[in-house]
Every structure is written in C-alpha cells, then in structure tokens.
PDB file of C-alpha atoms in Angstrom:
ATOM      1  CA  UNK O  16       0.000   0.000   0.000  1.00 34.00           C
ATOM      2  CA  UNK O  17       1.347   3.416  -0.918  1.00 39.00           C
ATOM      3  CA  UNK O  18       1.497   6.227   1.611  1.00 41.00           C
ATOM      4  CA  UNK O  19       0.847   9.944   1.248  1.00 43.00           C
ATOM      5  CA  UNK O  20       3.741  10.605   3.617  1.00 46.00           C
ATOM      6  CA  UNK O  21       7.254   9.912   2.372  1.00 50.00           C
ATOM      7  CA  UNK O  22      10.886  10.726   2.946  1.00 55.00           C
ATOM      8  CA  UNK O  23      11.448  14.125   1.340  1.00 56.00           C
ATOM      9  CA  UNK O  24      15.147  13.565   0.610  1.00 62.00           C
ATOM     10  CA  UNK O  25      14.429  10.170  -0.885  1.00 63.00           C
ATOM     11  CA  UNK O  26      11.644  11.595  -3.036  1.00 65.00           C
ATOM     12  CA  UNK O  27      13.987  14.331  -4.267  1.00 67.00           C
ATOM     13  CA  UNK O  28      16.613  11.759  -5.180  1.00 75.00           C
ATOM     14  CA  UNK O  29      14.035   9.710  -7.063  1.00 80.00           C
ATOM     15  CA  UNK O  30      12.843  12.801  -8.931  1.00 85.00           C
ATOM     16  CA  UNK O  31      16.418  13.822  -9.806  1.00 85.00           C
ATOM     17  CA  UNK O  32      17.142  10.299 -11.029  1.00 86.00           C
ATOM     18  CA  UNK O  33      14.000  10.283 -13.180  1.00 88.00           C
ATOM     19  CA  UNK O  34      14.809  13.765 -14.551  1.00 89.00           C
ATOM     20  CA  UNK O  35      18.268  12.591 -15.598  1.00 90.00           C
ATOM     21  CA  UNK O  36      16.827   9.446 -17.147  1.00 89.00           C
ATOM     22  CA  UNK O  37      14.332  11.440 -19.210  1.00 93.00           C
ATOM     23  CA  UNK O  38      17.065  13.811 -20.374  1.00 92.00           C
ATOM     24  CA  UNK O  39      19.426  11.032 -21.439  1.00 92.00           C
ATOM     25  CA  UNK O  40      16.667   9.108 -23.205  1.00 93.00           C
ATOM     26  CA  UNK O  41      14.548  12.009 -24.444  1.00 94.00           C
ATOM     27  CA  UNK O  42      14.833  10.995 -28.128  1.00 94.00           C
ATOM     28  CA  UNK O  43      13.456   7.554 -27.430  1.00 95.00           C
ATOM     29  CA  UNK O  44      10.714   8.868 -25.150  1.00 95.00           C
ATOM     30  CA  UNK O  45       9.803  11.475 -27.768  1.00 94.00           C
ATOM     31  CA  UNK O  46       9.579   8.833 -30.473  1.00 95.00           C
ATOM     32  CA  UNK O  47       7.381   6.627 -28.304  1.00 95.00           C
ATOM     33  CA  UNK O  48       5.132   9.580 -27.475  1.00 94.00           C
ATOM     34  CA  UNK O  49       4.011   9.755 -31.109  1.00 90.00           C
ATOM     35  CA  UNK O  50       3.164   6.099 -31.746  1.00 91.00           C
ATOM     36  CA  UNK O  51       3.987   2.589 -30.490  1.00 94.00           C
ATOM     37  CA  UNK O  52       7.278   1.306 -31.894  1.00 95.00           C
ATOM     38  CA  UNK O  53       9.216  -1.920 -31.601  1.00 95.00           C
ATOM     39  CA  UNK O  54      12.824  -1.918 -30.509  1.00 95.00           C
ATOM     40  CA  UNK O  55      13.893  -2.686 -34.083  1.00 95.00           C
ATOM     41  CA  UNK O  56      11.912   0.302 -35.340  1.00 95.00           C
ATOM     42  CA  UNK O  57      13.534   2.543 -32.716  1.00 95.00           C
ATOM     43  CA  UNK O  58      16.985   1.376 -33.841  1.00 96.00           C
ATOM     44  CA  UNK O  59      16.184   2.282 -37.453  1.00 95.00           C
ATOM     45  CA  UNK O  60      14.388   5.563 -36.676  1.00 94.00           C
ATOM     46  CA  UNK O  61      17.037   6.936 -34.312  1.00 93.00           C
ATOM     47  CA  UNK O  62      20.164   5.341 -35.828  1.00 93.00           C
ATOM     48  CA  UNK O  63      21.310   3.965 -32.479  1.00 93.00           C
ATOM     49  CA  UNK O  64      22.491   0.518 -31.434  1.00 95.00           C
ATOM     50  CA  UNK O  65      20.153  -2.214 -30.254  1.00 95.00           C
ATOM     51  CA  UNK O  66      21.952  -2.344 -26.894  1.00 95.00           C
ATOM     52  CA  UNK O  67      21.318   1.381 -26.396  1.00 94.00           C
ATOM     53  CA  UNK O  68      17.629   0.917 -27.154  1.00 96.00           C
ATOM     54  CA  UNK O  69      17.392  -2.128 -24.867  1.00 95.00           C
ATOM     55  CA  UNK O  70      18.900  -0.255 -21.899  1.00 94.00           C
ATOM     56  CA  UNK O  71      16.863   2.891 -22.512  1.00 95.00           C
ATOM     57  CA  UNK O  72      13.520   1.146 -22.899  1.00 96.00           C
ATOM     58  CA  UNK O  73      14.164  -1.040 -19.856  1.00 95.00           C
ATOM     59  CA  UNK O  74      14.957   2.025 -17.736  1.00 94.00           C
ATOM     60  CA  UNK O  75      11.911   3.956 -18.953  1.00 95.00           C
ATOM     61  CA  UNK O  76       9.666   0.935 -18.297  1.00 95.00           C
ATOM     62  CA  UNK O  77      11.076   0.649 -14.763  1.00 94.00           C
ATOM     63  CA  UNK O  78      10.185   4.319 -14.164  1.00 93.00           C
ATOM     64  CA  UNK O  79       6.642   3.802 -15.475  1.00 94.00           C
ATOM     65  CA  UNK O  80       7.242   6.204 -18.363  1.00 95.00           C
ATOM     66  CA  UNK O  81       6.968   3.560 -21.103  1.00 96.00           C
ATOM     67  CA  UNK O  82       4.788   0.462 -21.414  1.00 96.00           C
ATOM     68  CA  UNK O  83       4.270  -2.432 -23.834  1.00 93.00           C
ATOM     69  CA  UNK O  84       1.679  -1.668 -26.489  1.00 89.00           C
ATOM     70  CA  UNK O  85       0.618  -3.383 -29.740  1.00 81.00           C
ATOM     71  CA  UNK O  86       3.696  -5.554 -29.962  1.00 83.00           C
ATOM     72  CA  UNK O  87       5.992  -2.637 -29.266  1.00 93.00           C
ATOM     73  CA  UNK O  88       6.408   0.098 -26.704  1.00 96.00           C
ATOM     74  CA  UNK O  89       4.652   3.429 -26.132  1.00 96.00           C
ATOM     75  CA  UNK O  90       5.046   6.317 -23.756  1.00 95.00           C
ATOM     76  CA  UNK O  91       2.594   6.334 -20.868  1.00 95.00           C
ATOM     77  CA  UNK O  92       0.699   9.472 -19.887  1.00 95.00           C
ATOM     78  CA  UNK O  93       3.289   9.928 -17.157  1.00 94.00           C
ATOM     79  CA  UNK O  94       6.034   9.596 -19.762  1.00 94.00           C
ATOM     80  CA  UNK O  95       4.544  12.266 -22.013  1.00 94.00           C
ATOM     81  CA  UNK O  96       4.053  14.637 -19.088  1.00 94.00           C
ATOM     82  CA  UNK O  97       7.563  13.900 -17.790  1.00 93.00           C
ATOM     83  CA  UNK O  98       9.059  14.731 -21.183  1.00 94.00           C
ATOM     84  CA  UNK O  99       7.138  18.011 -21.378  1.00 92.00           C
ATOM     85  CA  UNK O 100       8.099  18.877 -17.801  1.00 90.00           C
ATOM     86  CA  UNK O 101      11.748  18.124 -18.537  1.00 92.00           C
ATOM     87  CA  UNK O 102      11.722  20.368 -21.614  1.00 91.00           C
ATOM     88  CA  UNK O 103      10.014  23.176 -19.690  1.00 88.00           C
ATOM     89  CA  UNK O 104      12.602  22.920 -16.937  1.00 89.00           C
ATOM     90  CA  UNK O 105      15.434  23.168 -19.455  1.00 90.00           C
ATOM     91  CA  UNK O 106      13.873  26.236 -21.065  1.00 87.00           C
ATOM     92  CA  UNK O 107      13.375  27.840 -17.656  1.00 88.00           C
ATOM     93  CA  UNK O 108      17.001  27.139 -16.721  1.00 91.00           C
ATOM     94  CA  UNK O 109      18.188  28.649 -20.004  1.00 90.00           C
ATOM     95  CA  UNK O 110      16.118  31.748 -19.240  1.00 87.00           C
ATOM     96  CA  UNK O 111      17.600  31.987 -15.735  1.00 89.00           C
ATOM     97  CA  UNK O 112      21.111  31.890 -17.202  1.00 90.00           C
ATOM     98  CA  UNK O 113      20.219  34.455 -19.876  1.00 86.00           C
ATOM     99  CA  UNK O 114      18.681  36.700 -17.208  1.00 87.00           C
ATOM    100  CA  UNK O 115      21.932  36.904 -15.233  1.00 89.00           C
ATOM    101  CA  UNK O 116      22.351  40.662 -15.947  1.00 85.00           C
ATOM    102  CA  UNK O 117      18.883  41.253 -14.476  1.00 86.00           C
ATOM    103  CA  UNK O 118      19.243  39.007 -11.443  1.00 89.00           C
ATOM    104  CA  UNK O 119      22.711  40.317 -10.560  1.00 88.00           C
ATOM    105  CA  UNK O 120      21.303  43.819 -10.188  1.00 85.00           C
ATOM    106  CA  UNK O 121      18.455  42.940  -7.858  1.00 87.00           C
ATOM    107  CA  UNK O 122      18.664  43.480  -4.093  1.00 85.00           C
ATOM    108  CA  UNK O 123      18.822  40.326  -1.994  1.00 84.00           C
ATOM    109  CA  UNK O 124      15.354  41.096  -0.642  1.00 84.00           C
ATOM    110  CA  UNK O 125      13.834  40.602  -4.096  1.00 87.00           C
ATOM    111  CA  UNK O 126      13.391  36.908  -4.823  1.00 88.00           C
ATOM    112  CA  UNK O 127      11.783  36.265  -8.217  1.00 92.00           C
ATOM    113  CA  UNK O 128       9.757  33.045  -8.268  1.00 92.00           C
ATOM    114  CA  UNK O 129      10.864  30.210 -10.572  1.00 90.00           C
ATOM    115  CA  UNK O 130       7.626  30.708 -12.504  1.00 91.00           C
ATOM    116  CA  UNK O 131       8.963  34.066 -13.752  1.00 92.00           C
ATOM    117  CA  UNK O 132      11.338  32.168 -16.035  1.00 90.00           C
ATOM    118  CA  UNK O 133       8.855  29.643 -17.390  1.00 85.00           C
ATOM    119  CA  UNK O 134       8.464  30.375 -21.109  1.00 81.00           C
ATOM    120  CA  UNK O 135       9.732  33.898 -20.436  1.00 88.00           C
ATOM    121  CA  UNK O 136      11.161  36.391 -22.905  1.00 86.00           C
ATOM    122  CA  UNK O 137      14.614  37.580 -21.829  1.00 86.00           C
ATOM    123  CA  UNK O 138      16.321  40.580 -23.443  1.00 82.00           C
ATOM    124  CA  UNK O 139      19.830  41.642 -22.485  1.00 77.00           C
ATOM    125  CA  UNK O 140      22.632  43.506 -24.153  1.00 64.00           C
ATOM    126  CA  UNK O 141      21.223  44.023 -27.649  1.00 60.00           C
ATOM    127  CA  UNK O 142      19.703  47.517 -27.656  1.00 53.00           C
ATOM    128  CA  UNK O 143      17.852  46.981 -30.940  1.00 60.00           C
ATOM    129  CA  UNK O 144      16.119  43.812 -29.760  1.00 62.00           C
ATOM    130  CA  UNK O 145      15.459  45.475 -26.397  1.00 57.00           C
ATOM    131  CA  UNK O 146      13.698  48.435 -27.989  1.00 56.00           C
ATOM    132  CA  UNK O 147      11.719  46.100 -30.239  1.00 61.00           C
ATOM    133  CA  UNK O 148      10.656  43.978 -27.267  1.00 58.00           C
ATOM    134  CA  UNK O 149       9.683  47.037 -25.243  1.00 56.00           C
ATOM    135  CA  UNK O 150       7.603  48.394 -28.129  1.00 57.00           C
ATOM    136  CA  UNK O 151       5.739  45.067 -28.306  1.00 58.00           C
ATOM    137  CA  UNK O 152       5.229  44.391 -24.623  1.00 57.00           C
ATOM    138  CA  UNK O 153       4.446  47.982 -23.699  1.00 56.00           C
ATOM    139  CA  UNK O 154       1.976  48.663 -26.463  1.00 63.00           C
ATOM    140  CA  UNK O 155      -0.959  49.842 -24.367  1.00 67.00           C
ATOM    141  CA  UNK O 156      -3.489  49.581 -27.195  1.00 73.00           C
ATOM    142  CA  UNK O 157      -5.262  46.481 -25.819  1.00 83.00           C
ATOM    143  CA  UNK O 158      -4.260  46.938 -22.178  1.00 87.00           C
ATOM    144  CA  UNK O 159      -7.106  47.260 -19.687  1.00 91.00           C
ATOM    145  CA  UNK O 160      -4.929  47.828 -16.616  1.00 93.00           C
ATOM    146  CA  UNK O 161      -1.291  48.706 -15.964  1.00 91.00           C
ATOM    147  CA  UNK O 162       0.429  48.964 -12.594  1.00 93.00           C
ATOM    148  CA  UNK O 163       4.114  49.430 -12.067  1.00 91.00           C
ATOM    149  CA  UNK O 164       6.897  51.100 -10.157  1.00 89.00           C
ATOM    150  CA  UNK O 165       9.956  52.998 -11.297  1.00 81.00           C
ATOM    151  CA  UNK O 166       9.077  52.679 -14.963  1.00 63.00           C
ATOM    152  CA  UNK O 167       9.891  56.025 -16.625  1.00 52.00           C
ATOM    153  CA  UNK O 168      10.663  54.170 -19.867  1.00 54.00           C
ATOM    154  CA  UNK O 169       6.893  53.823 -20.264  1.00 55.00           C
ATOM    155  CA  UNK O 170       6.883  57.489 -21.223  1.00 56.00           C
ATOM    156  CA  UNK O 171       9.453  57.147 -24.013  1.00 56.00           C
ATOM    157  CA  UNK O 172       6.857  57.252 -26.824  1.00 57.00           C
ATOM    158  CA  UNK O 173       5.198  60.550 -26.046  1.00 60.00           C
ATOM    159  CA  UNK O 174       2.501  61.629 -26.945  1.00 64.00           C
ATOM    160  CA  UNK O 175       1.091  58.178 -27.885  1.00 70.00           C
ATOM    161  CA  UNK O 176       1.653  56.787 -24.409  1.00 76.00           C
ATOM    162  CA  UNK O 177       0.025  59.825 -22.815  1.00 80.00           C
ATOM    163  CA  UNK O 178      -3.147  59.266 -24.841  1.00 83.00           C
ATOM    164  CA  UNK O 179      -3.223  55.588 -23.903  1.00 84.00           C
ATOM    165  CA  UNK O 180      -2.764  56.368 -20.219  1.00 86.00           C
ATOM    166  CA  UNK O 181      -5.578  58.903 -20.405  1.00 88.00           C
ATOM    167  CA  UNK O 182      -7.779  56.183 -21.898  1.00 89.00           C
ATOM    168  CA  UNK O 183      -6.920  53.853 -19.027  1.00 91.00           C
ATOM    169  CA  UNK O 184      -7.677  56.497 -16.383  1.00 92.00           C
ATOM    170  CA  UNK O 185      -7.914  54.891 -12.940  1.00 93.00           C
ATOM    171  CA  UNK O 186      -6.936  51.581 -14.535  1.00 93.00           C
ATOM    172  CA  UNK O 187      -3.331  52.779 -14.387  1.00 92.00           C
ATOM    173  CA  UNK O 188      -1.113  53.098 -11.314  1.00 93.00           C
ATOM    174  CA  UNK O 189       2.494  54.299 -11.456  1.00 91.00           C
ATOM    175  CA  UNK O 190       4.785  54.378  -8.435  1.00 93.00           C
ATOM    176  CA  UNK O 191       8.008  56.175  -9.340  1.00 90.00           C
ATOM    177  CA  UNK O 192      11.119  57.189  -7.489  1.00 87.00           C
ATOM    178  CA  UNK O 193      11.148  60.847  -6.468  1.00 88.00           C
ATOM    179  CA  UNK O 194      14.004  61.452  -8.927  1.00 83.00           C
ATOM    180  CA  UNK O 195      12.097  59.819 -11.781  1.00 82.00           C
ATOM    181  CA  UNK O 196       8.960  61.796 -11.000  1.00 87.00           C
ATOM    182  CA  UNK O 197      10.953  65.041 -10.912  1.00 86.00           C
ATOM    183  CA  UNK O 198      12.405  64.189 -14.301  1.00 81.00           C
ATOM    184  CA  UNK O 199       8.961  63.468 -15.771  1.00 82.00           C
ATOM    185  CA  UNK O 200       7.359  66.567 -14.262  1.00 86.00           C
ATOM    186  CA  UNK O 201      10.125  68.754 -15.686  1.00 86.00           C
ATOM    187  CA  UNK O 202      10.144  67.154 -19.126  1.00 83.00           C
ATOM    188  CA  UNK O 203       6.430  66.485 -19.615  1.00 83.00           C
ATOM    189  CA  UNK O 204       4.624  68.754 -17.098  1.00 84.00           C
ATOM    190  CA  UNK O 205       1.427  69.205 -19.143  1.00 86.00           C
ATOM    191  CA  UNK O 206       1.258  65.556 -20.145  1.00 85.00           C
ATOM    192  CA  UNK O 207       1.814  64.332 -16.599  1.00 87.00           C
ATOM    193  CA  UNK O 208      -0.924  66.616 -15.297  1.00 90.00           C
ATOM    194  CA  UNK O 209      -3.222  65.442 -18.090  1.00 90.00           C
ATOM    195  CA  UNK O 210      -2.958  61.761 -17.209  1.00 90.00           C
ATOM    196  CA  UNK O 211      -3.448  62.513 -13.504  1.00 92.00           C
ATOM    197  CA  UNK O 212      -6.540  64.569 -14.376  1.00 93.00           C
ATOM    198  CA  UNK O 213      -7.802  61.524 -16.312  1.00 94.00           C
ATOM    199  CA  UNK O 214      -7.578  59.404 -13.158  1.00 94.00           C
ATOM    200  CA  UNK O 215      -4.139  57.775 -13.446  1.00 92.00           C
ATOM    201  CA  UNK O 216      -2.659  57.329  -9.972  1.00 93.00           C
ATOM    202  CA  UNK O 217       0.901  58.658  -9.877  1.00 92.00           C
ATOM    203  CA  UNK O 218       2.977  58.644  -6.708  1.00 93.00           C
ATOM    204  CA  UNK O 219       6.614  58.650  -5.614  1.00 92.00           C
ATOM    205  CA  UNK O 220       8.944  56.976  -3.121  1.00 91.00           C
ATOM    206  CA  UNK O 221      12.244  58.363  -1.846  1.00 88.00           C
ATOM    207  CA  UNK O 222      14.582  55.534  -2.795  1.00 81.00           C
ATOM    208  CA  UNK O 223      15.943  54.982  -6.286  1.00 75.00           C
ATOM    209  CA  UNK O 224      15.941  51.248  -7.031  1.00 76.00           C
ATOM    210  CA  UNK O 225      17.856  50.049 -10.057  1.00 79.00           C
ATOM    211  CA  UNK O 226      14.960  47.883 -11.135  1.00 88.00           C
ATOM    212  CA  UNK O 227      11.275  48.143 -11.912  1.00 89.00           C
ATOM    213  CA  UNK O 228       8.227  45.904 -12.208  1.00 92.00           C
ATOM    214  CA  UNK O 229       5.272  46.471 -14.518  1.00 91.00           C
ATOM    215  CA  UNK O 230       2.107  44.350 -14.652  1.00 94.00           C
ATOM    216  CA  UNK O 231      -0.298  44.645 -17.570  1.00 92.00           C
ATOM    217  CA  UNK O 232      -3.728  43.128 -18.051  1.00 93.00           C
ATOM    218  CA  UNK O 233      -5.159  42.509 -21.501  1.00 91.00           C
ATOM    219  CA  UNK O 234      -8.517  40.927 -22.443  1.00 91.00           C
ATOM    220  CA  UNK O 235      -7.040  37.434 -22.641  1.00 91.00           C
ATOM    221  CA  UNK O 236      -3.599  37.650 -21.019  1.00 90.00           C
ATOM    222  CA  UNK O 237      -1.629  39.352 -18.274  1.00 93.00           C
ATOM    223  CA  UNK O 238       2.109  39.912 -18.148  1.00 92.00           C
ATOM    224  CA  UNK O 239       4.766  40.996 -15.707  1.00 93.00           C
ATOM    225  CA  UNK O 240       8.032  42.626 -16.696  1.00 90.00           C
ATOM    226  CA  UNK O 241      11.080  42.798 -14.466  1.00 91.00           C
ATOM    227  CA  UNK O 242      13.488  45.426 -15.790  1.00 87.00           C
ATOM    228  CA  UNK O 243      16.825  46.911 -14.775  1.00 85.00           C
ATOM    229  CA  UNK O 244      17.905  50.357 -15.943  1.00 78.00           C
ATOM    230  CA  UNK O 245      21.012  51.945 -17.366  1.00 71.00           C
ATOM    231  CA  UNK O 246      22.454  55.194 -15.984  1.00 65.00           C
ATOM    232  CA  UNK O 247      20.048  57.198 -18.183  1.00 64.00           C
ATOM    233  CA  UNK O 248      16.960  55.501 -16.756  1.00 62.00           C
ATOM    234  CA  UNK O 249      16.282  53.443 -19.884  1.00 68.00           C
ATOM    235  CA  UNK O 250      15.775  49.656 -19.940  1.00 72.00           C
ATOM    236  CA  UNK O 251      19.078  47.778 -19.947  1.00 79.00           C
ATOM    237  CA  UNK O 252      17.801  44.234 -19.502  1.00 83.00           C
ATOM    238  CA  UNK O 253      14.389  42.716 -18.894  1.00 84.00           C
ATOM    239  CA  UNK O 254      12.385  39.552 -18.354  1.00 89.00           C
ATOM    240  CA  UNK O 255       8.776  39.314 -19.552  1.00 90.00           C
ATOM    241  CA  UNK O 256       6.544  36.517 -18.258  1.00 92.00           C
ATOM    242  CA  UNK O 257       2.913  35.610 -18.820  1.00 92.00           C
ATOM    243  CA  UNK O 258       2.807  32.994 -16.069  1.00 94.00           C
ATOM    244  CA  UNK O 259      -0.117  33.724 -13.683  1.00 95.00           C
ATOM    245  CA  UNK O 260       1.880  33.109 -10.500  1.00 95.00           C
ATOM    246  CA  UNK O 261       4.677  35.374 -11.759  1.00 95.00           C
ATOM    247  CA  UNK O 262       2.106  38.066 -12.531  1.00 96.00           C
ATOM    248  CA  UNK O 263       0.715  37.716  -8.988  1.00 96.00           C
ATOM    249  CA  UNK O 264       4.250  38.134  -7.613  1.00 96.00           C
ATOM    250  CA  UNK O 265       4.651  41.327  -9.615  1.00 95.00           C
ATOM    251  CA  UNK O 266       1.376  42.694  -8.282  1.00 95.00           C
ATOM    252  CA  UNK O 267       2.552  42.064  -4.727  1.00 94.00           C
ATOM    253  CA  UNK O 268       5.779  44.002  -5.319  1.00 92.00           C
ATOM    254  CA  UNK O 269       3.975  46.983  -6.819  1.00 93.00           C
ATOM    255  CA  UNK O 270       1.374  47.017  -4.035  1.00 92.00           C
ATOM    256  CA  UNK O 271       4.091  46.995  -1.366  1.00 91.00           C
ATOM    257  CA  UNK O 272       5.751  50.061  -2.867  1.00 90.00           C
ATOM    258  CA  UNK O 273       2.436  51.848  -3.385  1.00 91.00           C
ATOM    259  CA  UNK O 274       1.720  51.606   0.351  1.00 91.00           C
ATOM    260  CA  UNK O 275       4.649  53.912   1.183  1.00 89.00           C
ATOM    261  CA  UNK O 276       4.369  56.256  -1.821  1.00 93.00           C
ATOM    262  CA  UNK O 277       3.356  59.943  -1.786  1.00 92.00           C
ATOM    263  CA  UNK O 278       0.765  61.116  -4.353  1.00 92.00           C
ATOM    264  CA  UNK O 279       2.028  63.355  -7.143  1.00 90.00           C
ATOM    265  CA  UNK O 280      -0.544  65.991  -6.186  1.00 80.00           C
ATOM    266  CA  UNK O 281      -1.257  65.376  -2.498  1.00 66.00           C
ATOM    267  CA  UNK O 282      -3.554  68.388  -2.234  1.00 60.00           C
ATOM    268  CA  UNK O 283      -6.212  66.666  -4.366  1.00 52.00           C
TER     269      UNK O 283
END
C-alpha cells in the first residue's frame, strides 16, 4: 500500500534520477510519445544501437514512463508529461542563465519566483532587440490595466503613451522614485498633469531602485516585466513573463511600494 507521507530527501533523489533518465533518453521517449514502436523500429528511426535501445527502454519501463503496447512500446501518460516537464525545466534554466544581468542587479530582498522564467522572454545587451521587445510588450493599445513602479521608460513614446494612459484612467497606477517623478514633471509637465486629471494614480517613493516591475492586463492575457535600468533611466535588460503566479508576484511588489508612496498631487 502506498502512503501519502514519504521521505522528502528520498523523493527528491528519485525525482532527480528520473529527470536525468528522461534527459538522457529524451529521443526515445519522444519517439514513443508519437506512436507505439518496436525496438527494431527505434533502432532504425534513431540510428542507435540495439543495446542502447534495450537499456533505454528497460529504464523507462522501470520508471513507469513507457509500457508495452501493440507488440511494441509506447510512452505512458506519465512519460509524455515527464518529457514536457523536462523540456520546460530546461527552457526555464536557459532563461535563468540568460537573465543573469537582471538578477545580478536585484537586491537580496527581491526573490523572483521560478515561474517568472517559465516560457519567459529575456532581453539583455542588444539595444535593438530590447527596444523592439519594449515596443511590443508595452503597447498599451489592448491593455485594460497597468500597474508598475519605477518605470519612466513607459513614457518614451510621447505623446502616444500619454493618450493611452488617459484612456486607461484609474486603470493605471504608477509608483516612481522621487528622482524619476521630478524628471517626468520637468520634461512632460502638461502631459503628466493630463494623465493625472484623467484618473491615473501617480505617486513617488524616496529611494531609487535600479529595477522596476510592470504588470499589464489585456482581455485574454496578463504579463509581468522585471526590468533593470542603465544610468540614463532606460531599460538595460528585462524579463517578460505571462505565467499567472509570476504576474501575482509582480502585483505584490507593486502594491508593497504603493503603500509607502506619496501622491504626485497630495492636495487633491
């Protein structure tokens, strides 16, 4: 009889062993996920030795990831899910490594969840690709809500962005550093007043973090962007994720900063 309570370390070791097995035998598991195949057919399809196929299939059967089917072998449901999970984990790890320039700039108190890197878009170093990514992800045309802190780069496409913020009204919340707000109020005083008059909540905090977080809602999706800035206040590197738990994390960060922020026009 199986038990719901197990040895955590032992379970971790089993999971690590299975993960390694899936990675080493991913071609065979992938082939068996499409249709049942005999060992001879696997040898021909993958151009590997019969001994390699024998060992791989035996190991995958032992793990419950492959089973006998129609005179051959086929991936089980667990096998197909394990293969997809393995591939997702590899993509997430690649994104973590690519996002090094972002993560290295974050304070120790900021701990991005692993979900932030699941199927994420990571942009670092290449200014052209960065600007293209920003123009895509920060197109407010279909956005129904935007909340963020320390994101002056959102104002880089004036006056289009101003009009979109005015459309959003109280669906937009911006928490900026005092320095960033001073810069915006000096450069775009009329535009800043216009979006506040339209209902956009703009406030400031005293510190000047080197990173920002922006959450956007659209009719069918939501996204969170974690960005670090260069010395001019423009985006230097960023991670964009559409994972719901990552979006929730971003909302929590913005809300925490909003609690200590001062309104742009406190007399209103």
